[in-house]
């Protein structure tokens, strides 16, 4: 397996500086967004967007409003099409099925990773962000296995025997389940056994990455696996945590490499005008525009 080379390398270099600081942060308290959901969708000309507002900086609560990178993008789409945009906070695992049905939601915007199985249900925009999986753990409880430039990383093998928290139905959930349970010939198409197969590792699913991180603090799980920027955000806002990139060991002389995936916005199949408008906005933003949105919502601009 080879690590992907992405057009967002410059952004990752910038955000890694934040991650290096945040992952060693020992100050601050829990930043818990308010409970509740946005107004229920209404039928009509509005664009109905389903999201999960506990995945900063891509979507999160600011007071009672849902904001974030994906919200900014979809607001630009609404302006382009001269349509209002409504946002509804739901469990992440319901988004793909709801958008596929095309009745309550036209769009799913929630840092959604492109996968082959999801492409069978919905249409995806062009990818706009490449993320790396990270491990959150209690400060001092783990020692990184190595460094890749300025990035400290922990190998999957080091999670053997650990109770691993994830946000249900996210890429972290998919990867952890795959590495704990997959054997050669499974639907995961690994062509090998999972790294954590028969290692004693156990997966525990939560409704949000923040709840999984709270479980680490309560001693209910040992670590959390989640995307890089949400991991950095959580560690920055909570005391007593550290984080590091999650890498595969590599093989046949290959150096260790990160666990990566690409984000895109999904639409109901057949919504070609809407998908085209989303792709146009992403193209107009380009690397610099996406970088600026991420920096803004990470508080780094």
PDB file of C-alpha atoms in Angstrom, residues 14-293:
ATOM      1  CA  UNK A  14       0.700  24.532   8.032  1.00  0.00           C
ATOM      2  CA  UNK A  15      -1.847  22.668  10.119  1.00  0.00           C
ATOM      3  CA  UNK A  16       0.793  20.224  11.369  1.00  0.00           C
ATOM      4  CA  UNK A  17       2.373  23.129  13.258  1.00  0.00           C
ATOM      5  CA  UNK A  18      -0.947  23.608  15.044  1.00  0.00           C
ATOM      6  CA  UNK A  19      -1.239  19.865  15.623  1.00  0.00           C
ATOM      7  CA  UNK A  20       2.253  19.653  17.130  1.00  0.00           C
ATOM      8  CA  UNK A  21       1.318  22.371  19.617  1.00  0.00           C
ATOM      9  CA  UNK A  22      -2.203  21.137  20.258  1.00  0.00           C
ATOM     10  CA  UNK A  23      -1.183  17.496  20.713  1.00  0.00           C
ATOM     11  CA  UNK A  24       0.990  18.424  23.661  1.00  0.00           C
ATOM     12  CA  UNK A  25      -1.427  20.949  25.160  1.00  0.00           C
ATOM     13  CA  UNK A  26      -2.153  20.588  28.870  1.00  0.00           C
ATOM     14  CA  UNK A  27      -4.337  23.614  29.458  1.00  0.00           C
ATOM     15  CA  UNK A  28      -7.964  24.539  28.868  1.00  0.00           C
ATOM     16  CA  UNK A  29     -11.273  22.861  29.458  1.00  0.00           C
ATOM     17  CA  UNK A  30     -13.778  20.885  27.508  1.00  0.00           C
ATOM     18  CA  UNK A  31     -15.366  22.852  24.670  1.00  0.00           C
ATOM     19  CA  UNK A  32     -18.774  21.206  24.352  1.00  0.00           C
ATOM     20  CA  UNK A  33     -21.145  22.562  21.694  1.00  0.00           C
ATOM     21  CA  UNK A  34     -24.748  23.003  22.752  1.00  0.00           C
ATOM     22  CA  UNK A  35     -27.121  20.108  22.276  1.00  0.00           C
ATOM     23  CA  UNK A  36     -29.952  20.254  19.788  1.00  0.00           C
ATOM     24  CA  UNK A  37     -30.560  20.425  16.096  1.00  0.00           C
ATOM     25  CA  UNK A  38     -31.182  23.089  13.503  1.00  0.00           C
ATOM     26  CA  UNK A  39     -34.648  23.790  12.131  1.00  0.00           C
ATOM     27  CA  UNK A  40     -36.209  20.777  10.440  1.00  0.00           C
ATOM     28  CA  UNK A  41     -35.989  20.871   6.628  1.00  0.00           C
ATOM     29  CA  UNK A  42     -38.870  22.305   4.651  1.00  0.00           C
ATOM     30  CA  UNK A  43     -39.649  21.194   1.143  1.00  0.00           C
ATOM     31  CA  UNK A  44     -39.282  23.617  -1.741  1.00  0.00           C
ATOM     32  CA  UNK A  45     -36.501  25.423  -3.566  1.00  0.00           C
ATOM     33  CA  UNK A  46     -34.144  25.442  -0.590  1.00  0.00           C
ATOM     34  CA  UNK A  47     -31.069  23.223  -0.531  1.00  0.00           C
ATOM     35  CA  UNK A  48     -31.461  20.845   2.409  1.00  0.00           C
ATOM     36  CA  UNK A  49     -28.112  19.863   3.906  1.00  0.00           C
ATOM     37  CA  UNK A  50     -27.638  17.091   6.453  1.00  0.00           C
ATOM     38  CA  UNK A  51     -24.505  17.360   8.573  1.00  0.00           C
ATOM     39  CA  UNK A  52     -23.038  16.248  11.893  1.00  0.00           C
ATOM     40  CA  UNK A  53     -22.084  19.402  13.765  1.00  0.00           C
ATOM     41  CA  UNK A  54     -19.467  17.822  16.032  1.00  0.00           C
ATOM     42  CA  UNK A  55     -16.607  17.627  13.547  1.00  0.00           C
ATOM     43  CA  UNK A  56     -14.724  20.914  13.831  1.00  0.00           C
ATOM     44  CA  UNK A  57     -13.407  22.704  11.857  1.00  0.00           C
ATOM     45  CA  UNK A  58     -15.623  21.325   9.084  1.00  0.00           C
ATOM     46  CA  UNK A  59     -18.881  21.702  11.031  1.00  0.00           C
ATOM     47  CA  UNK A  60     -19.493  22.739  14.622  1.00  0.00           C
ATOM     48  CA  UNK A  61     -21.779  24.854  16.760  1.00  0.00           C
ATOM     49  CA  UNK A  62     -21.165  28.551  17.343  1.00  0.00           C
ATOM     50  CA  UNK A  63     -23.865  29.234  19.900  1.00  0.00           C
ATOM     51  CA  UNK A  64     -26.943  27.715  18.310  1.00  0.00           C
ATOM     52  CA  UNK A  65     -25.681  28.153  14.732  1.00  0.00           C
ATOM     53  CA  UNK A  66     -23.950  25.463  12.710  1.00  0.00           C
ATOM     54  CA  UNK A  67     -20.785  26.862  11.130  1.00  0.00           C
ATOM     55  CA  UNK A  68     -17.604  25.498   9.580  1.00  0.00           C
ATOM     56  CA  UNK A  69     -15.709  24.886   6.358  1.00  0.00           C
ATOM     57  CA  UNK A  70     -18.473  22.800   4.770  1.00  0.00           C
ATOM     58  CA  UNK A  71     -21.103  25.371   5.750  1.00  0.00           C
ATOM     59  CA  UNK A  72     -19.111  28.163   4.116  1.00  0.00           C
ATOM     60  CA  UNK A  73     -18.796  26.095   0.939  1.00  0.00           C
ATOM     61  CA  UNK A  74     -22.492  25.271   0.782  1.00  0.00           C
ATOM     62  CA  UNK A  75     -23.476  28.898   1.494  1.00  0.00           C
ATOM     63  CA  UNK A  76     -21.437  29.864  -1.589  1.00  0.00           C
ATOM     64  CA  UNK A  77     -23.296  27.203  -3.573  1.00  0.00           C
ATOM     65  CA  UNK A  78     -26.598  28.661  -2.394  1.00  0.00           C
ATOM     66  CA  UNK A  79     -25.533  32.108  -3.562  1.00  0.00           C
ATOM     67  CA  UNK A  80     -24.481  30.732  -6.942  1.00  0.00           C
ATOM     68  CA  UNK A  81     -27.843  29.034  -7.457  1.00  0.00           C
ATOM     69  CA  UNK A  82     -29.869  31.800  -5.747  1.00  0.00           C
ATOM     70  CA  UNK A  83     -31.321  29.258  -3.315  1.00  0.00           C
ATOM     71  CA  UNK A  84     -31.568  29.264   0.470  1.00  0.00           C
ATOM     72  CA  UNK A  85     -29.541  26.635   2.319  1.00  0.00           C
ATOM     73  CA  UNK A  86     -30.917  24.886   5.430  1.00  0.00           C
ATOM     74  CA  UNK A  87     -28.743  22.795   7.756  1.00  0.00           C
ATOM     75  CA  UNK A  88     -29.899  19.933   9.964  1.00  0.00           C
ATOM     76  CA  UNK A  89     -27.675  18.257  12.548  1.00  0.00           C
ATOM     77  CA  UNK A  90     -28.110  14.466  12.513  1.00  0.00           C
ATOM     78  CA  UNK A  91     -26.174  11.353  13.450  1.00  0.00           C
ATOM     79  CA  UNK A  92     -23.370  10.909  10.948  1.00  0.00           C
ATOM     80  CA  UNK A  93     -24.426   7.380  10.071  1.00  0.00           C
ATOM     81  CA  UNK A  94     -27.808   8.519   8.725  1.00  0.00           C
ATOM     82  CA  UNK A  95     -26.483  11.047   6.209  1.00  0.00           C
ATOM     83  CA  UNK A  96     -25.661   8.828   3.233  1.00  0.00           C
ATOM     84  CA  UNK A  97     -28.938   6.877   3.395  1.00  0.00           C
ATOM     85  CA  UNK A  98     -31.011  10.063   3.737  1.00  0.00           C
ATOM     86  CA  UNK A  99     -29.292  11.845   0.850  1.00  0.00           C
ATOM     87  CA  UNK A 100     -29.610   8.667  -1.222  1.00  0.00           C
ATOM     88  CA  UNK A 101     -33.390   8.687  -0.655  1.00  0.00           C
ATOM     89  CA  UNK A 102     -33.548  12.321  -1.779  1.00  0.00           C
ATOM     90  CA  UNK A 103     -36.628  13.262   0.269  1.00  0.00           C
ATOM     91  CA  UNK A 104     -35.411  15.088   3.391  1.00  0.00           C
ATOM     92  CA  UNK A 105     -31.930  16.087   2.207  1.00  0.00           C
ATOM     93  CA  UNK A 106     -30.336  16.979  -1.117  1.00  0.00           C
ATOM     94  CA  UNK A 107     -26.797  17.219   0.221  1.00  0.00           C
ATOM     95  CA  UNK A 108     -24.539  15.626   2.807  1.00  0.00           C
ATOM     96  CA  UNK A 109     -21.709  17.897   3.978  1.00  0.00           C
ATOM     97  CA  UNK A 110     -19.881  16.536   6.999  1.00  0.00           C
ATOM     98  CA  UNK A 111     -16.253  15.826   6.162  1.00  0.00           C
ATOM     99  CA  UNK A 112     -17.485  12.741   4.295  1.00  0.00           C
ATOM    100  CA  UNK A 113     -14.860  10.363   2.962  1.00  0.00           C
ATOM    101  CA  UNK A 114     -15.264   9.004  -0.563  1.00  0.00           C
ATOM    102  CA  UNK A 115     -15.615   5.210  -0.577  1.00  0.00           C
ATOM    103  CA  UNK A 116     -16.717   2.779  -3.275  1.00  0.00           C
ATOM    104  CA  UNK A 117     -19.718   1.615  -1.259  1.00  0.00           C
ATOM    105  CA  UNK A 118     -20.905   5.191  -0.701  1.00  0.00           C
ATOM    106  CA  UNK A 119     -20.519   5.977  -4.414  1.00  0.00           C
ATOM    107  CA  UNK A 120     -23.100   3.296  -5.100  1.00  0.00           C
ATOM    108  CA  UNK A 121     -25.665   5.309  -3.098  1.00  0.00           C
ATOM    109  CA  UNK A 122     -24.844   8.961  -3.799  1.00  0.00           C
ATOM    110  CA  UNK A 123     -22.906  11.164  -6.195  1.00  0.00           C
ATOM    111  CA  UNK A 124     -19.813  12.920  -4.864  1.00  0.00           C
ATOM    112  CA  UNK A 125     -18.343  16.295  -5.675  1.00  0.00           C
ATOM    113  CA  UNK A 126     -14.697  16.610  -6.573  1.00  0.00           C
ATOM    114  CA  UNK A 127     -12.523  15.898  -3.505  1.00  0.00           C
ATOM    115  CA  UNK A 128     -11.546  19.049  -1.644  1.00  0.00           C
ATOM    116  CA  UNK A 129      -9.511  17.857   1.353  1.00  0.00           C
ATOM    117  CA  UNK A 130      -7.209  14.942   2.172  1.00  0.00           C
ATOM    118  CA  UNK A 131      -7.099  13.967   5.830  1.00  0.00           C
ATOM    119  CA  UNK A 132      -4.767  11.824   7.914  1.00  0.00           C
ATOM    120  CA  UNK A 133      -6.031   9.648  10.753  1.00  0.00           C
ATOM    121  CA  UNK A 134      -4.701  10.551  14.226  1.00  0.00           C
ATOM    122  CA  UNK A 135      -4.597   8.862  17.626  1.00  0.00           C
ATOM    123  CA  UNK A 136      -5.663  10.759  20.772  1.00  0.00           C
ATOM    124  CA  UNK A 137      -4.345   9.346  24.061  1.00  0.00           C
ATOM    125  CA  UNK A 138      -3.816  10.439  27.691  1.00  0.00           C
ATOM    126  CA  UNK A 139      -0.684  12.556  28.031  1.00  0.00           C
ATOM    127  CA  UNK A 140       2.355  10.391  28.735  1.00  0.00           C
ATOM    128  CA  UNK A 141       0.550   7.072  28.190  1.00  0.00           C
ATOM    129  CA  UNK A 142       2.111   6.356  24.773  1.00  0.00           C
ATOM    130  CA  UNK A 143       5.425   7.073  23.076  1.00  0.00           C
ATOM    131  CA  UNK A 144       5.408   7.793  19.336  1.00  0.00           C
ATOM    132  CA  UNK A 145       7.074   5.101  17.231  1.00  0.00           C
ATOM    133  CA  UNK A 146       8.893   7.561  15.017  1.00  0.00           C
ATOM    134  CA  UNK A 147       8.854  10.832  13.147  1.00  0.00           C
ATOM    135  CA  UNK A 148       8.218  11.755   9.525  1.00  0.00           C
ATOM    136  CA  UNK A 149       9.809  15.157   9.167  1.00  0.00           C
ATOM    137  CA  UNK A 150       8.248  17.128  12.012  1.00  0.00           C
ATOM    138  CA  UNK A 151       5.310  14.720  12.345  1.00  0.00           C
ATOM    139  CA  UNK A 152       5.326  12.242  15.227  1.00  0.00           C
ATOM    140  CA  UNK A 153       3.502   9.022  14.435  1.00  0.00           C
ATOM    141  CA  UNK A 154       2.197   5.912  16.154  1.00  0.00           C
ATOM    142  CA  UNK A 155       2.031   2.633  14.244  1.00  0.00           C
ATOM    143  CA  UNK A 156      -1.163   0.595  14.051  1.00  0.00           C
ATOM    144  CA  UNK A 157       0.766  -2.251  15.688  1.00  0.00           C
ATOM    145  CA  UNK A 158       1.104  -0.146  18.862  1.00  0.00           C
ATOM    146  CA  UNK A 159      -2.691  -0.212  19.293  1.00  0.00           C
ATOM    147  CA  UNK A 160      -2.650  -3.987  19.876  1.00  0.00           C
ATOM    148  CA  UNK A 161      -4.603  -4.936  22.994  1.00  0.00           C
ATOM    149  CA  UNK A 162      -6.083  -1.451  23.403  1.00  0.00           C
ATOM    150  CA  UNK A 163      -9.719  -0.395  23.667  1.00  0.00           C
ATOM    151  CA  UNK A 164     -10.141   2.058  20.784  1.00  0.00           C
ATOM    152  CA  UNK A 165     -12.869   4.726  20.689  1.00  0.00           C
ATOM    153  CA  UNK A 166     -14.221   6.013  17.372  1.00  0.00           C
ATOM    154  CA  UNK A 167     -17.067   8.136  16.061  1.00  0.00           C
ATOM    155  CA  UNK A 168     -19.566   5.686  14.585  1.00  0.00           C
ATOM    156  CA  UNK A 169     -19.670   5.369  10.789  1.00  0.00           C
ATOM    157  CA  UNK A 170     -16.693   7.653  10.195  1.00  0.00           C
ATOM    158  CA  UNK A 171     -13.495   6.678   8.419  1.00  0.00           C
ATOM    159  CA  UNK A 172     -11.839   6.073  11.776  1.00  0.00           C
ATOM    160  CA  UNK A 173     -14.574   3.541  12.525  1.00  0.00           C
ATOM    161  CA  UNK A 174     -14.114   1.885   9.125  1.00  0.00           C
ATOM    162  CA  UNK A 175     -10.334   1.638   9.494  1.00  0.00           C
ATOM    163  CA  UNK A 176     -10.382   0.364  13.081  1.00  0.00           C
ATOM    164  CA  UNK A 177     -13.051  -2.236  12.315  1.00  0.00           C
ATOM    165  CA  UNK A 178     -11.108  -3.310   9.242  1.00  0.00           C
ATOM    166  CA  UNK A 179      -7.814  -3.716  11.097  1.00  0.00           C
ATOM    167  CA  UNK A 180      -9.381  -5.586  14.033  1.00  0.00           C
ATOM    168  CA  UNK A 181     -11.734  -7.872  12.125  1.00  0.00           C
ATOM    169  CA  UNK A 182     -10.676  -8.244   8.493  1.00  0.00           C
ATOM    170  CA  UNK A 183      -9.077 -11.443   7.245  1.00  0.00           C
ATOM    171  CA  UNK A 184      -7.811 -12.244   3.768  1.00  0.00           C
ATOM    172  CA  UNK A 185     -10.841 -12.654   1.520  1.00  0.00           C
ATOM    173  CA  UNK A 186     -13.155 -10.301   3.418  1.00  0.00           C
ATOM    174  CA  UNK A 187     -15.095  -7.558   1.646  1.00  0.00           C
ATOM    175  CA  UNK A 188     -12.496  -4.992   2.727  1.00  0.00           C
ATOM    176  CA  UNK A 189     -10.272  -6.185  -0.160  1.00  0.00           C
ATOM    177  CA  UNK A 190      -7.143  -5.890   1.956  1.00  0.00           C
ATOM    178  CA  UNK A 191      -5.462  -8.916   0.459  1.00  0.00           C
ATOM    179  CA  UNK A 192      -4.059  -9.496   3.956  1.00  0.00           C
ATOM    180  CA  UNK A 193      -5.170  -9.943   7.536  1.00  0.00           C
ATOM    181  CA  UNK A 194      -6.010  -6.817   9.538  1.00  0.00           C
ATOM    182  CA  UNK A 195      -3.082  -5.385  11.485  1.00  0.00           C
ATOM    183  CA  UNK A 196      -4.937  -5.805  14.808  1.00  0.00           C
ATOM    184  CA  UNK A 197      -6.556  -9.170  14.062  1.00  0.00           C
ATOM    185  CA  UNK A 198      -6.382 -11.415  17.174  1.00  0.00           C
ATOM    186  CA  UNK A 199      -4.344  -8.740  18.987  1.00  0.00           C
ATOM    187  CA  UNK A 200      -6.865  -8.220  21.806  1.00  0.00           C
ATOM    188  CA  UNK A 201      -7.779  -4.776  20.462  1.00  0.00           C
ATOM    189  CA  UNK A 202     -11.427  -3.760  20.870  1.00  0.00           C
ATOM    190  CA  UNK A 203     -13.474  -1.042  19.177  1.00  0.00           C
ATOM    191  CA  UNK A 204     -16.047   1.125  20.989  1.00  0.00           C
ATOM    192  CA  UNK A 205     -18.323   3.393  18.919  1.00  0.00           C
ATOM    193  CA  UNK A 206     -19.627   6.799  20.055  1.00  0.00           C
ATOM    194  CA  UNK A 207     -21.981   9.343  18.517  1.00  0.00           C
ATOM    195  CA  UNK A 208     -19.223  11.952  18.221  1.00  0.00           C
ATOM    196  CA  UNK A 209     -15.445  12.231  18.427  1.00  0.00           C
ATOM    197  CA  UNK A 210     -15.865  14.488  21.471  1.00  0.00           C
ATOM    198  CA  UNK A 211     -17.780  11.796  23.341  1.00  0.00           C
ATOM    199  CA  UNK A 212     -15.051   9.318  22.441  1.00  0.00           C
ATOM    200  CA  UNK A 213     -12.442  11.725  23.801  1.00  0.00           C
ATOM    201  CA  UNK A 214     -14.470  12.138  27.000  1.00  0.00           C
ATOM    202  CA  UNK A 215     -14.388   8.346  27.342  1.00  0.00           C
ATOM    203  CA  UNK A 216     -10.579   8.452  27.237  1.00  0.00           C
ATOM    204  CA  UNK A 217     -10.599  10.933  30.105  1.00  0.00           C
ATOM    205  CA  UNK A 218     -12.985   8.698  32.039  1.00  0.00           C
ATOM    206  CA  UNK A 219     -10.777   5.648  31.489  1.00  0.00           C
ATOM    207  CA  UNK A 220     -13.442   3.846  29.449  1.00  0.00           C
ATOM    208  CA  UNK A 221     -11.229   3.547  26.364  1.00  0.00           C
ATOM    209  CA  UNK A 222      -7.444   3.782  25.929  1.00  0.00           C
ATOM    210  CA  UNK A 223      -7.263   5.869  22.751  1.00  0.00           C
ATOM    211  CA  UNK A 224      -9.418   7.506  20.074  1.00  0.00           C
ATOM    212  CA  UNK A 225      -8.844   7.267  16.319  1.00  0.00           C
ATOM    213  CA  UNK A 226     -10.163  10.285  14.403  1.00  0.00           C
ATOM    214  CA  UNK A 227      -9.180  12.600  11.549  1.00  0.00           C
ATOM    215  CA  UNK A 228      -6.242  14.977  12.014  1.00  0.00           C
ATOM    216  CA  UNK A 229      -7.928  18.352  12.326  1.00  0.00           C
ATOM    217  CA  UNK A 230     -10.737  17.230  14.661  1.00  0.00           C
ATOM    218  CA  UNK A 231      -8.078  15.455  16.758  1.00  0.00           C
ATOM    219  CA  UNK A 232      -6.005  18.636  16.961  1.00  0.00           C
ATOM    220  CA  UNK A 233      -9.086  20.685  17.823  1.00  0.00           C
ATOM    221  CA  UNK A 234     -10.129  18.283  20.607  1.00  0.00           C
ATOM    222  CA  UNK A 235      -6.639  18.153  22.130  1.00  0.00           C
ATOM    223  CA  UNK A 236      -6.385  21.953  22.007  1.00  0.00           C
ATOM    224  CA  UNK A 237      -9.704  22.346  23.821  1.00  0.00           C
ATOM    225  CA  UNK A 238      -9.248  19.587  26.426  1.00  0.00           C
ATOM    226  CA  UNK A 239      -6.551  19.187  29.048  1.00  0.00           C
ATOM    227  CA  UNK A 240      -4.460  16.065  29.606  1.00  0.00           C
ATOM    228  CA  UNK A 241      -4.456  14.709  26.031  1.00  0.00           C
ATOM    229  CA  UNK A 242      -1.817  14.243  23.355  1.00  0.00           C
ATOM    230  CA  UNK A 243      -2.139  13.052  19.762  1.00  0.00           C
ATOM    231  CA  UNK A 244      -0.011  11.712  16.938  1.00  0.00           C
ATOM    232  CA  UNK A 245      -0.491  10.657  13.332  1.00  0.00           C
ATOM    233  CA  UNK A 246      -1.519   7.041  12.711  1.00  0.00           C
ATOM    234  CA  UNK A 247       0.842   5.237  10.324  1.00  0.00           C
ATOM    235  CA  UNK A 248       1.144   1.832   8.725  1.00  0.00           C
ATOM    236  CA  UNK A 249       4.519   0.151   9.162  1.00  0.00           C
ATOM    237  CA  UNK A 250       5.033  -0.397   5.434  1.00  0.00           C
ATOM    238  CA  UNK A 251       6.602  -3.434   3.850  1.00  0.00           C
ATOM    239  CA  UNK A 252       9.132  -4.601   1.272  1.00  0.00           C
ATOM    240  CA  UNK A 253      11.484  -1.769   2.132  1.00  0.00           C
ATOM    241  CA  UNK A 254       8.695   0.841   2.135  1.00  0.00           C
ATOM    242  CA  UNK A 255       8.868   3.558   4.799  1.00  0.00           C
ATOM    243  CA  UNK A 256       5.990   3.968   7.287  1.00  0.00           C
ATOM    244  CA  UNK A 257       3.126   5.917   5.727  1.00  0.00           C
ATOM    245  CA  UNK A 258      -0.024   7.670   6.993  1.00  0.00           C
ATOM    246  CA  UNK A 259      -3.612   6.478   6.964  1.00  0.00           C
ATOM    247  CA  UNK A 260      -5.321   8.859   4.524  1.00  0.00           C
ATOM    248  CA  UNK A 261      -8.668   9.546   2.882  1.00  0.00           C
ATOM    249  CA  UNK A 262     -10.328  12.235   0.748  1.00  0.00           C
ATOM    250  CA  UNK A 263     -13.346  14.342   1.691  1.00  0.00           C
ATOM    251  CA  UNK A 264     -16.109  15.355  -0.701  1.00  0.00           C
ATOM    252  CA  UNK A 265     -19.695  16.642  -0.541  1.00  0.00           C
ATOM    253  CA  UNK A 266     -22.392  14.156  -1.575  1.00  0.00           C
ATOM    254  CA  UNK A 267     -25.668  14.800  -3.391  1.00  0.00           C
ATOM    255  CA  UNK A 268     -28.691  12.720  -4.325  1.00  0.00           C
ATOM    256  CA  UNK A 269     -28.044  10.836  -7.554  1.00  0.00           C
ATOM    257  CA  UNK A 270     -29.384  12.803 -10.505  1.00  0.00           C
ATOM    258  CA  UNK A 271     -28.842  16.217  -8.849  1.00  0.00           C
ATOM    259  CA  UNK A 272     -26.412  17.153 -11.616  1.00  0.00           C
ATOM    260  CA  UNK A 273     -26.998  20.915 -11.466  1.00  0.00           C
ATOM    261  CA  UNK A 274     -26.327  20.931  -7.733  1.00  0.00           C
ATOM    262  CA  UNK A 275     -23.189  18.808  -8.011  1.00  0.00           C
ATOM    263  CA  UNK A 276     -21.922  20.999 -10.857  1.00  0.00           C
ATOM    264  CA  UNK A 277     -22.434  24.138  -8.735  1.00  0.00           C
ATOM    265  CA  UNK A 278     -20.560  22.552  -5.816  1.00  0.00           C
ATOM    266  CA  UNK A 279     -17.663  21.627  -8.087  1.00  0.00           C
ATOM    267  CA  UNK A 280     -17.607  25.153  -9.509  1.00  0.00           C
ATOM    268  CA  UNK A 281     -17.388  26.641  -6.016  1.00  0.00           C
ATOM    269  CA  UNK A 282     -14.592  24.225  -5.072  1.00  0.00           C
ATOM    270  CA  UNK A 283     -12.712  25.132  -8.250  1.00  0.00           C
ATOM    271  CA  UNK A 284     -13.173  28.853  -7.594  1.00  0.00           C
ATOM    272  CA  UNK A 285     -11.862  28.446  -4.040  1.00  0.00           C
ATOM    273  CA  UNK A 286      -8.907  26.319  -5.111  1.00  0.00           C
ATOM    274  CA  UNK A 287      -6.146  25.317  -2.718  1.00  0.00           C
ATOM    275  CA  UNK A 288      -5.706  28.770  -1.254  1.00  0.00           C
ATOM    276  CA  UNK A 289      -9.409  29.308  -0.638  1.00  0.00           C
ATOM    277  CA  UNK A 290      -9.868  25.941   1.100  1.00  0.00           C
ATOM    278  CA  UNK A 291      -6.714  26.622   3.111  1.00  0.00           C
ATOM    279  CA  UNK A 292      -8.111  29.978   4.199  1.00  0.00           C
ATOM    280  CA  UNK A 293     -11.409  28.432   5.343  1.00  0.00           C
TER     281      UNK A 293
END
